[in-house]
PDB file of C-alpha atoms in Angstrom:
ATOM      1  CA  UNK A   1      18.025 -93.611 148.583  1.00  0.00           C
ATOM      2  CA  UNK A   2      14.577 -94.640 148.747  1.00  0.00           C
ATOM      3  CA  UNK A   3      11.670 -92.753 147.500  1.00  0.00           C
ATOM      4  CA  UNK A   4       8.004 -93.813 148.496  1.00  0.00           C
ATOM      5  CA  UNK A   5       5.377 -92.149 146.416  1.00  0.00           C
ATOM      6  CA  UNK A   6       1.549 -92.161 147.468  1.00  0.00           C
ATOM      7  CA  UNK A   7      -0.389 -92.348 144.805  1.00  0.00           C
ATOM      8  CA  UNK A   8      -4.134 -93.009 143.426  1.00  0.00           C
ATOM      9  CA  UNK A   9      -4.974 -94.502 140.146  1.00  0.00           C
ATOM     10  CA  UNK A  10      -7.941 -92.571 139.628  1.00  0.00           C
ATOM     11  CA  UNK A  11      -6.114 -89.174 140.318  1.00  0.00           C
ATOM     12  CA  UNK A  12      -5.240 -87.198 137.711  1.00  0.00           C
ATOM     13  CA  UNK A  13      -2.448 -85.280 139.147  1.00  0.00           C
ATOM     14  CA  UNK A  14      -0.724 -88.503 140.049  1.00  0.00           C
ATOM     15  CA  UNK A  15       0.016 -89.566 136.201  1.00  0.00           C
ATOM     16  CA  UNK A  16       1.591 -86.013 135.848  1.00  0.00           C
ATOM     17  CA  UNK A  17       3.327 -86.059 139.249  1.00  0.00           C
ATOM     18  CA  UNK A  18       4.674 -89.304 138.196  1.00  0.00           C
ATOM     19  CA  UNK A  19       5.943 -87.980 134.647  1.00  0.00           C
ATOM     20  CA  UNK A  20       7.415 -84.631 136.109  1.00  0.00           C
ATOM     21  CA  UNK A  21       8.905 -87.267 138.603  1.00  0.00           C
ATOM     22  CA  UNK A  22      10.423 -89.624 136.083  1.00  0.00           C
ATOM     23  CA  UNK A  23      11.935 -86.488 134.168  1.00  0.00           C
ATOM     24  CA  UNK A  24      14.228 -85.378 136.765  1.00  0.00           C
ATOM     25  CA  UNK A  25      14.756 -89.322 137.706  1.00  0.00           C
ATOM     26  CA  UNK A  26      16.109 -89.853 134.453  1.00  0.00           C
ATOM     27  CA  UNK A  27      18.639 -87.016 134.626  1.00  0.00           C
ATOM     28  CA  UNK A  28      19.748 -87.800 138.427  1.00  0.00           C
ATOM     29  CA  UNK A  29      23.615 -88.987 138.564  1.00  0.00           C
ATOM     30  CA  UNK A  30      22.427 -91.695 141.275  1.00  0.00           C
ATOM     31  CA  UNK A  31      19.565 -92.825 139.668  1.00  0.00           C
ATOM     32  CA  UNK A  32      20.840 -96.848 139.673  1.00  0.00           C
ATOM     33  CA  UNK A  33      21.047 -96.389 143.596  1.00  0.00           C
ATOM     34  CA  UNK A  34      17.517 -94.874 143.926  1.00  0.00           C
ATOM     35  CA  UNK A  35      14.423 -97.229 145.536  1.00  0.00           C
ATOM     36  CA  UNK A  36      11.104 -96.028 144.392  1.00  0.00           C
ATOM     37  CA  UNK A  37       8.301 -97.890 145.783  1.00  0.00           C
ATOM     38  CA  UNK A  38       4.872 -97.368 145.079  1.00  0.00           C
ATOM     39  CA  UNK A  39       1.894 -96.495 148.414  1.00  0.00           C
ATOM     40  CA  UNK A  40      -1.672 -96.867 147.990  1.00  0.00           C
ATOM     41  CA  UNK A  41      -3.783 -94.230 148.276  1.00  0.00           C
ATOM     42  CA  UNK A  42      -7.812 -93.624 148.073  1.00  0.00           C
ATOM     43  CA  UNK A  43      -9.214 -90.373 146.791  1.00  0.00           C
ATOM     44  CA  UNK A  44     -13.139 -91.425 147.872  1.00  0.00           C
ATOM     45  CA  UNK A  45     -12.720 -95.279 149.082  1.00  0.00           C
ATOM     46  CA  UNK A  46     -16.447 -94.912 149.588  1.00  0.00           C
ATOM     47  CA  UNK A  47     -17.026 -95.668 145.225  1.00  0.00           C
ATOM     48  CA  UNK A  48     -18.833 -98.356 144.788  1.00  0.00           C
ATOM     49  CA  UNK A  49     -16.969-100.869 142.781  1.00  0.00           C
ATOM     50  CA  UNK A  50     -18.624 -99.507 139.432  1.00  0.00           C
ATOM     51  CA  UNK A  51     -20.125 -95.763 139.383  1.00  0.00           C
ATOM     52  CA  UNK A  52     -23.181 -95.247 137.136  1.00  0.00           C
ATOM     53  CA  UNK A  53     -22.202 -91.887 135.394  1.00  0.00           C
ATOM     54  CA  UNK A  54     -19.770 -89.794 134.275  1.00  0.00           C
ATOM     55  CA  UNK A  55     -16.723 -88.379 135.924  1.00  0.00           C
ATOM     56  CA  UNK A  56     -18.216 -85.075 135.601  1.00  0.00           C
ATOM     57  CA  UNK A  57     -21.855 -86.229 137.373  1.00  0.00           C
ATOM     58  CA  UNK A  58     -19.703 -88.072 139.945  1.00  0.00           C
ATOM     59  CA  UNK A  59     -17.913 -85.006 141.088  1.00  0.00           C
ATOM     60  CA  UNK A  60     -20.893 -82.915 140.908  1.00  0.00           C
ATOM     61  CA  UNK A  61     -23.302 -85.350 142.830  1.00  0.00           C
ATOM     62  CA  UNK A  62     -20.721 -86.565 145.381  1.00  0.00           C
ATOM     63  CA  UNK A  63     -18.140 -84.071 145.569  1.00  0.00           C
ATOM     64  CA  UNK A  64     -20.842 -80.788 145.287  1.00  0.00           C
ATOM     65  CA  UNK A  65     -18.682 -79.322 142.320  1.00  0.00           C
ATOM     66  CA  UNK A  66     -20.610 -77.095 140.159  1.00  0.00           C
ATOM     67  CA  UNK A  67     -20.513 -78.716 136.454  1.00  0.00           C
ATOM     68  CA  UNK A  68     -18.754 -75.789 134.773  1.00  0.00           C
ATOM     69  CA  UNK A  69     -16.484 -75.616 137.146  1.00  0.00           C
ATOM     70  CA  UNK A  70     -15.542 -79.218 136.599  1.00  0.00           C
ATOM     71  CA  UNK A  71     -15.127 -78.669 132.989  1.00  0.00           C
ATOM     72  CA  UNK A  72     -13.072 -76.096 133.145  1.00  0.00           C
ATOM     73  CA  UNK A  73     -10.585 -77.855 135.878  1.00  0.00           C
ATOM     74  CA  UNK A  74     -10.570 -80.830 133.365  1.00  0.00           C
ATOM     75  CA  UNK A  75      -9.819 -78.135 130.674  1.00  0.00           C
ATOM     76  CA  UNK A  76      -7.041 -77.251 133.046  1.00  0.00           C
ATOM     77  CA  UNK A  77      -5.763 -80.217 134.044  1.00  0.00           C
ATOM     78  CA  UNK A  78      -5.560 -81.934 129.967  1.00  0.00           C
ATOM     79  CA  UNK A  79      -3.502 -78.957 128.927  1.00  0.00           C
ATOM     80  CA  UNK A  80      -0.798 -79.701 131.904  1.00  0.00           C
ATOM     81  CA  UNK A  81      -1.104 -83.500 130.520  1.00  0.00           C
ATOM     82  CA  UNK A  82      -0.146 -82.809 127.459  1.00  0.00           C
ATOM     83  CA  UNK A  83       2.602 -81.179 128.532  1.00  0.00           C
ATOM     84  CA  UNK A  84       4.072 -83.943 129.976  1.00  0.00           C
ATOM     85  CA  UNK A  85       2.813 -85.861 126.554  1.00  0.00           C
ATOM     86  CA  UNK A  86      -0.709 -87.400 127.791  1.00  0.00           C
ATOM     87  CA  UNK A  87      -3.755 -87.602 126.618  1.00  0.00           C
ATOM     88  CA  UNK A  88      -6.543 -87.569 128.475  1.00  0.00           C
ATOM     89  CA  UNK A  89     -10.021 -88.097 127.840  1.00  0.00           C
ATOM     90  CA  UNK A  90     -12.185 -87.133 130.388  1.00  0.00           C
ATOM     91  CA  UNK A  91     -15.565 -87.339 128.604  1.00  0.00           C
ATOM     92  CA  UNK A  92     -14.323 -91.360 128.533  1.00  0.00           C
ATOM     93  CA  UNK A  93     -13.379 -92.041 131.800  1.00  0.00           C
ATOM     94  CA  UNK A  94     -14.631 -94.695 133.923  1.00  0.00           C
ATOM     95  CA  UNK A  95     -15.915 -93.883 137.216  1.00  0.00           C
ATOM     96  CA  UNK A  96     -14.902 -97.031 139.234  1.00  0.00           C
ATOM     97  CA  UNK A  97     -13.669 -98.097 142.797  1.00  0.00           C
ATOM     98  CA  UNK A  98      -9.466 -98.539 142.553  1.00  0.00           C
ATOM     99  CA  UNK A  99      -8.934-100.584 145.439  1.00  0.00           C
ATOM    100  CA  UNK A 100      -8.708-103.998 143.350  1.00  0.00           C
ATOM    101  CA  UNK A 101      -6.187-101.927 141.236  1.00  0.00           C
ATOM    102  CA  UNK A 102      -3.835-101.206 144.419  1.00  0.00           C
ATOM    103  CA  UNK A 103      -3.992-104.728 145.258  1.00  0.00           C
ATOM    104  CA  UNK A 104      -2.699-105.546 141.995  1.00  0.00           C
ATOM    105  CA  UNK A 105       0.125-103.048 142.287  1.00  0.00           C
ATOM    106  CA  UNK A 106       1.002-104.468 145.384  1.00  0.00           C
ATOM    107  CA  UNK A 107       1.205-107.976 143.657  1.00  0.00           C
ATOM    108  CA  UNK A 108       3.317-106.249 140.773  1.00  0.00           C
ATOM    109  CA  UNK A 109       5.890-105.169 143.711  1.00  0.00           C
ATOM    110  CA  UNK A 110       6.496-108.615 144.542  1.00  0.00           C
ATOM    111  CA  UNK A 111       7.727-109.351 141.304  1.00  0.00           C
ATOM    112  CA  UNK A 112       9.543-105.948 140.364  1.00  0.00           C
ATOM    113  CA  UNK A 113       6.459-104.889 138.233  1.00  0.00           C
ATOM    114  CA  UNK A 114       5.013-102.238 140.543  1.00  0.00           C
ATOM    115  CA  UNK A 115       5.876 -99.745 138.221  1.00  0.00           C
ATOM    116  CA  UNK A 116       4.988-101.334 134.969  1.00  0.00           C
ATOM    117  CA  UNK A 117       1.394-102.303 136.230  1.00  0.00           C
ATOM    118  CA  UNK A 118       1.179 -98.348 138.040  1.00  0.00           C
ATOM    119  CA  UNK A 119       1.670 -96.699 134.517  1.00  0.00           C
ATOM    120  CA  UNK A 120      -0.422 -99.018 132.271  1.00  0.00           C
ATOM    121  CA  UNK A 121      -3.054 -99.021 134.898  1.00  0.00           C
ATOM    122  CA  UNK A 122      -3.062 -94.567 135.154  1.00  0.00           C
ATOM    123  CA  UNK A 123      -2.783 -94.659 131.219  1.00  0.00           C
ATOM    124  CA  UNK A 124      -5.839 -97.367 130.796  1.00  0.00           C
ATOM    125  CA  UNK A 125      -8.076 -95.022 132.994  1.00  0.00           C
ATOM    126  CA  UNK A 126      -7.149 -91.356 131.840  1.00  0.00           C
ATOM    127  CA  UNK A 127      -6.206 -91.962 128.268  1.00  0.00           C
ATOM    128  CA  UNK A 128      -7.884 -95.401 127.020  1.00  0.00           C
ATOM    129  CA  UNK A 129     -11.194 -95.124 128.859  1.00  0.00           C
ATOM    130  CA  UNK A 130     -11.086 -98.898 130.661  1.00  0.00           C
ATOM    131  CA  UNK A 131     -12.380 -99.747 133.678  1.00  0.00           C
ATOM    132  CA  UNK A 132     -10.086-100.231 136.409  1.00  0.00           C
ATOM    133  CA  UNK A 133     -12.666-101.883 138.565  1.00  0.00           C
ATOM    134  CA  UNK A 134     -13.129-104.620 136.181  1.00  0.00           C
ATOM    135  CA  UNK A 135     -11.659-107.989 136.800  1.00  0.00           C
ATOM    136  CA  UNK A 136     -11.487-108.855 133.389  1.00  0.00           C
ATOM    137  CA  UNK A 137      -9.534-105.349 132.831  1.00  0.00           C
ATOM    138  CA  UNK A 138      -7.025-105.719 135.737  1.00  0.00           C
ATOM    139  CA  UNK A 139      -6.357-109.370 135.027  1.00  0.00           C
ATOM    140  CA  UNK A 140      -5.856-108.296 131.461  1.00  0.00           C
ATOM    141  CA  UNK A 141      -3.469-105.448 132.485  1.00  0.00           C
ATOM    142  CA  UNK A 142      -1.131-107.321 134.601  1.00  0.00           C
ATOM    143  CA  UNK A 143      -0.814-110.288 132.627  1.00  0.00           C
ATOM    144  CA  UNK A 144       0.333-107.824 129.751  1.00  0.00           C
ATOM    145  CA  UNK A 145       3.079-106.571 132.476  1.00  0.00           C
ATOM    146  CA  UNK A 146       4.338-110.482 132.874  1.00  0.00           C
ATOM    147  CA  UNK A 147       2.104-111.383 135.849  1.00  0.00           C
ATOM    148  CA  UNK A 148       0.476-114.526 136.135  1.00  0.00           C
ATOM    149  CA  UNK A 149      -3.040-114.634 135.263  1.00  0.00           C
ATOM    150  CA  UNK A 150      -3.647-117.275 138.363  1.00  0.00           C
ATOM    151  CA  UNK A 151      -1.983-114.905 141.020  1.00  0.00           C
ATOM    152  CA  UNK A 152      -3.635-111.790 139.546  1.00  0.00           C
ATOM    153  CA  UNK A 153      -7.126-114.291 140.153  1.00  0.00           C
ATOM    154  CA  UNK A 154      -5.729-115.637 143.359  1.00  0.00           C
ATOM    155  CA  UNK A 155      -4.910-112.199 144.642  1.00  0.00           C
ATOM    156  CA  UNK A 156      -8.382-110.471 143.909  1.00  0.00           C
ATOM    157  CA  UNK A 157     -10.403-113.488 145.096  1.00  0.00           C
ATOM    158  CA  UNK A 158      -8.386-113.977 148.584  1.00  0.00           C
ATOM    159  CA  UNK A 159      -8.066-109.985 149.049  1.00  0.00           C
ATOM    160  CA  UNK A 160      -4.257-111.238 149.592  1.00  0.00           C
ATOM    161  CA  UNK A 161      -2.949-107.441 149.717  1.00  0.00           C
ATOM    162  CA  UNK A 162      -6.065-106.043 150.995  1.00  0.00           C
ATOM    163  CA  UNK A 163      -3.738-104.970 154.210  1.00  0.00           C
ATOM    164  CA  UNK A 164      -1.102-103.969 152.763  1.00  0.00           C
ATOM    165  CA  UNK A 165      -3.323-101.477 151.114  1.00  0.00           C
ATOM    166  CA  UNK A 166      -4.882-100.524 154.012  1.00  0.00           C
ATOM    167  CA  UNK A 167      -1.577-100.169 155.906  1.00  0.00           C
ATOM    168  CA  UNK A 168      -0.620 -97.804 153.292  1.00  0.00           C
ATOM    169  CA  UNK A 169      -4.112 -95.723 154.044  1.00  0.00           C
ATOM    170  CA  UNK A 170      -2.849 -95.633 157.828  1.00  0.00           C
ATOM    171  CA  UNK A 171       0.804 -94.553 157.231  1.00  0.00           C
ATOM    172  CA  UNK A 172      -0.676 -91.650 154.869  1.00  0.00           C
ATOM    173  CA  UNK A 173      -2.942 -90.662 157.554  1.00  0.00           C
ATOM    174  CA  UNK A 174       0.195 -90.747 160.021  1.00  0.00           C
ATOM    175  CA  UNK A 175       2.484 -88.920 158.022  1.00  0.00           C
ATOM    176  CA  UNK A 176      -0.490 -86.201 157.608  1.00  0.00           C
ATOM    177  CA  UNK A 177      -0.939 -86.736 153.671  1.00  0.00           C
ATOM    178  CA  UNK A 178      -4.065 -85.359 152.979  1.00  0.00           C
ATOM    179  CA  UNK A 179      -3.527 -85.448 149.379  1.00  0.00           C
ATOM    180  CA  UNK A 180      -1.878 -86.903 146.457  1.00  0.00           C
ATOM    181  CA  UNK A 181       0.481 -87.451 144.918  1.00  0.00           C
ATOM    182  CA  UNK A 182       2.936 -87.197 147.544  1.00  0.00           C
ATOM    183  CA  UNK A 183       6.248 -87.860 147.943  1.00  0.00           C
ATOM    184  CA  UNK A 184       8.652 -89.159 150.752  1.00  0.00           C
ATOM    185  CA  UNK A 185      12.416 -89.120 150.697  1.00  0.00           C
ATOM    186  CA  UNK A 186      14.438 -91.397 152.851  1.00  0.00           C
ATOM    187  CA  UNK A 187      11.695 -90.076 155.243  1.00  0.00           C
ATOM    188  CA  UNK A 188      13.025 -86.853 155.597  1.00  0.00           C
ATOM    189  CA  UNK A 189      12.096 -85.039 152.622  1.00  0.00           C
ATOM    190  CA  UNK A 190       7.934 -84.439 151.439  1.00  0.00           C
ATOM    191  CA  UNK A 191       7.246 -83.168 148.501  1.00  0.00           C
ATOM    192  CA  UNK A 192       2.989 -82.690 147.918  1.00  0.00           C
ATOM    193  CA  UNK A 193       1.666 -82.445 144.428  1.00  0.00           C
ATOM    194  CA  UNK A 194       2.567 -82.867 140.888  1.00  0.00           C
ATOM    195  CA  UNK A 195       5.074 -80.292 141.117  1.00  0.00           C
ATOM    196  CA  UNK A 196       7.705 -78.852 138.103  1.00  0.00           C
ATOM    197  CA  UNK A 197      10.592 -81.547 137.348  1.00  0.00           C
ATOM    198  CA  UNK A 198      13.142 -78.955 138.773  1.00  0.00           C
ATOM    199  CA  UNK A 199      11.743 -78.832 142.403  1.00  0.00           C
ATOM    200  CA  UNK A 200      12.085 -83.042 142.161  1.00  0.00           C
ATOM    201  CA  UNK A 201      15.476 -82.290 140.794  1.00  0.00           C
ATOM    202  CA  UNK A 202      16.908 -80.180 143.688  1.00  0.00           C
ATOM    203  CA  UNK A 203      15.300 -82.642 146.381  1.00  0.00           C
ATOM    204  CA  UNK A 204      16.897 -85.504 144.870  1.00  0.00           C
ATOM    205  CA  UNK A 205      20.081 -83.311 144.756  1.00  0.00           C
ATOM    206  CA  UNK A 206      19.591 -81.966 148.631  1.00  0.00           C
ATOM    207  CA  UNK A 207      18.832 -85.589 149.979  1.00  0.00           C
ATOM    208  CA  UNK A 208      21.638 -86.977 148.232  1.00  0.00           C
ATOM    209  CA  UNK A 209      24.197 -84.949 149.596  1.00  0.00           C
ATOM    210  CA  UNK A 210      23.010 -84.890 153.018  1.00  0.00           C
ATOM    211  CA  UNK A 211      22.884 -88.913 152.917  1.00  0.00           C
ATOM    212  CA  UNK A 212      26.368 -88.783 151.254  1.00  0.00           C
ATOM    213  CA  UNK A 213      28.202 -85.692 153.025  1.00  0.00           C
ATOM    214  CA  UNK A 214      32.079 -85.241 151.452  1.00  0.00           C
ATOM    215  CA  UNK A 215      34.570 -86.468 153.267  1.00  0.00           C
ATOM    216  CA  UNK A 216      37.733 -84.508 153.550  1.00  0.00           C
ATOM    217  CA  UNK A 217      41.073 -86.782 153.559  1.00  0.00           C
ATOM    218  CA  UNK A 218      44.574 -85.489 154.671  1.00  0.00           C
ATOM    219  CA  UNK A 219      47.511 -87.069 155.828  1.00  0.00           C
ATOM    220  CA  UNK A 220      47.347 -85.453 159.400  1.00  0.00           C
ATOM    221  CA  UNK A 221      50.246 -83.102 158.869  1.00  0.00           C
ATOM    222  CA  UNK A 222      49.802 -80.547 156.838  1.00  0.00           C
ATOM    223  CA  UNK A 223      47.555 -79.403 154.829  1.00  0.00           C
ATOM    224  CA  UNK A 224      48.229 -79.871 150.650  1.00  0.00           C
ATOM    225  CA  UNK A 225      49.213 -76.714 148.962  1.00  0.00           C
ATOM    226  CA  UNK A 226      47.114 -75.231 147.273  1.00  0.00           C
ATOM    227  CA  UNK A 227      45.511 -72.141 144.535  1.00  0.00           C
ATOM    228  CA  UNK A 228      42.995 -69.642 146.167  1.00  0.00           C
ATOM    229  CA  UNK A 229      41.704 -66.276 145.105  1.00  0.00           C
ATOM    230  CA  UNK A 230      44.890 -64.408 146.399  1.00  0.00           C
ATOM    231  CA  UNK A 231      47.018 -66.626 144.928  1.00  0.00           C
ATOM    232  CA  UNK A 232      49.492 -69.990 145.084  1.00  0.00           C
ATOM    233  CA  UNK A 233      50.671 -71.367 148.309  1.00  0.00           C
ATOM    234  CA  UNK A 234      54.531 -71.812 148.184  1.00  0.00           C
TER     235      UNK A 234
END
């Protein structure tokens, strides 16, 4: 079963979407035999690479948001974190352009590490305060997840992934994902938003058994004997 997740490293929802995720992934019976593979996604690709002000300026001067209203969705949003056991520090977050970070993750996939690079990259921004438009930062960040410093370098000067990033824009756009995070199941099955662990839970339950329907095996005769409500066959 494959599960594709799109996802930005500058949302917020995403980290907890990925945590309410991982909690019914970790209790699914067919876990070993589940794909997950991680899809770029751009909340505002229009950031410059570094943003001169605050999270909450940047969503009140681009986005329109009133101020208080921002606070009080951060507010909202830290007490769900913690929840799932993050903390995040708005009043330290880094306004920056992620599409250097998606290129990395798409490196990390090449080498297994997608998922490794994803979390340490959504924990850097929302609970450490670093700057995931920095260079210095991502190469940091993937060389602590077992990259190679040269291809992290290699990758970021060439723009290596740069379509594979984009391609992931388009495919959102064609599957109508208008926001994130969202999740695809064997392509059948979207689930939008960070929602509870138990709706992930019964979708990985539903998709399972329709990819795996039970098979019913007799020996073309007869059927076996057997106990119902009204009793024994005999």
């Amino acid at each position: 079963m494959k599960i594709e997740i799109w996802s930005d490293v500058a949302c917020p929802w995403c980290y907890i979407g990925k945590r309410r995720f991982e909690t019914a992934l970790n209790d699914f019976a067919h876990k070993d035999s589940v794909e997950v593979q991680w899809r770029s996604y751009q909340l505002d690709p229009t950031l410059p690479e570094h943003y001169d002000g605050t999270e909450i300026s940047y969503l009140a001067e681009r986005k329109g948001m009133d101020p208080a209203q921002v606070k009080g969705m951060f507010a909202h949003v830290t007490e769900q974190a913690k929840g799932e056991g993050l903390d995040y520090k708005f009043d330290d977050v880094v306004v920056a352009n992620s599409f250097n970070a998606h290129q990395l993750i798409h490196l990390a996939a090449t080498q297994g590490k997608a998922d490794a690079v994803k979390e340490a990259l959504l924990s850097a921004h929302f609970e450490h305060g670093e700057d995931i438009g920095s260079r210095e930062f991502l190469v940091h960040a993937g060389s602590a997840a077992g990259l190679a410093e040269a291809d992290i370098n290699d990758a970021l000067d060439t723009d290596k992934y740069a379509d594979d990033v984009r391609h992931d824009f388009a495919e959102a756009r064609a599957l109508g994902v208008s926001g994130v995070p969202f999740f695809v199941i064997d392509r059948k099955y979207g689930i939008s938003g960070a929602q509870p662990s138990a709706l992930f839970t019964q979708a990985l339950d539903e998709a399972w058994q329709e990819a795996h329907p039970l098979a019913m095996v007799s020996s073309g005769d007869a059927n076996g004997e057997v106990c119902g409500p009204d009793g024994c066959a005999i």
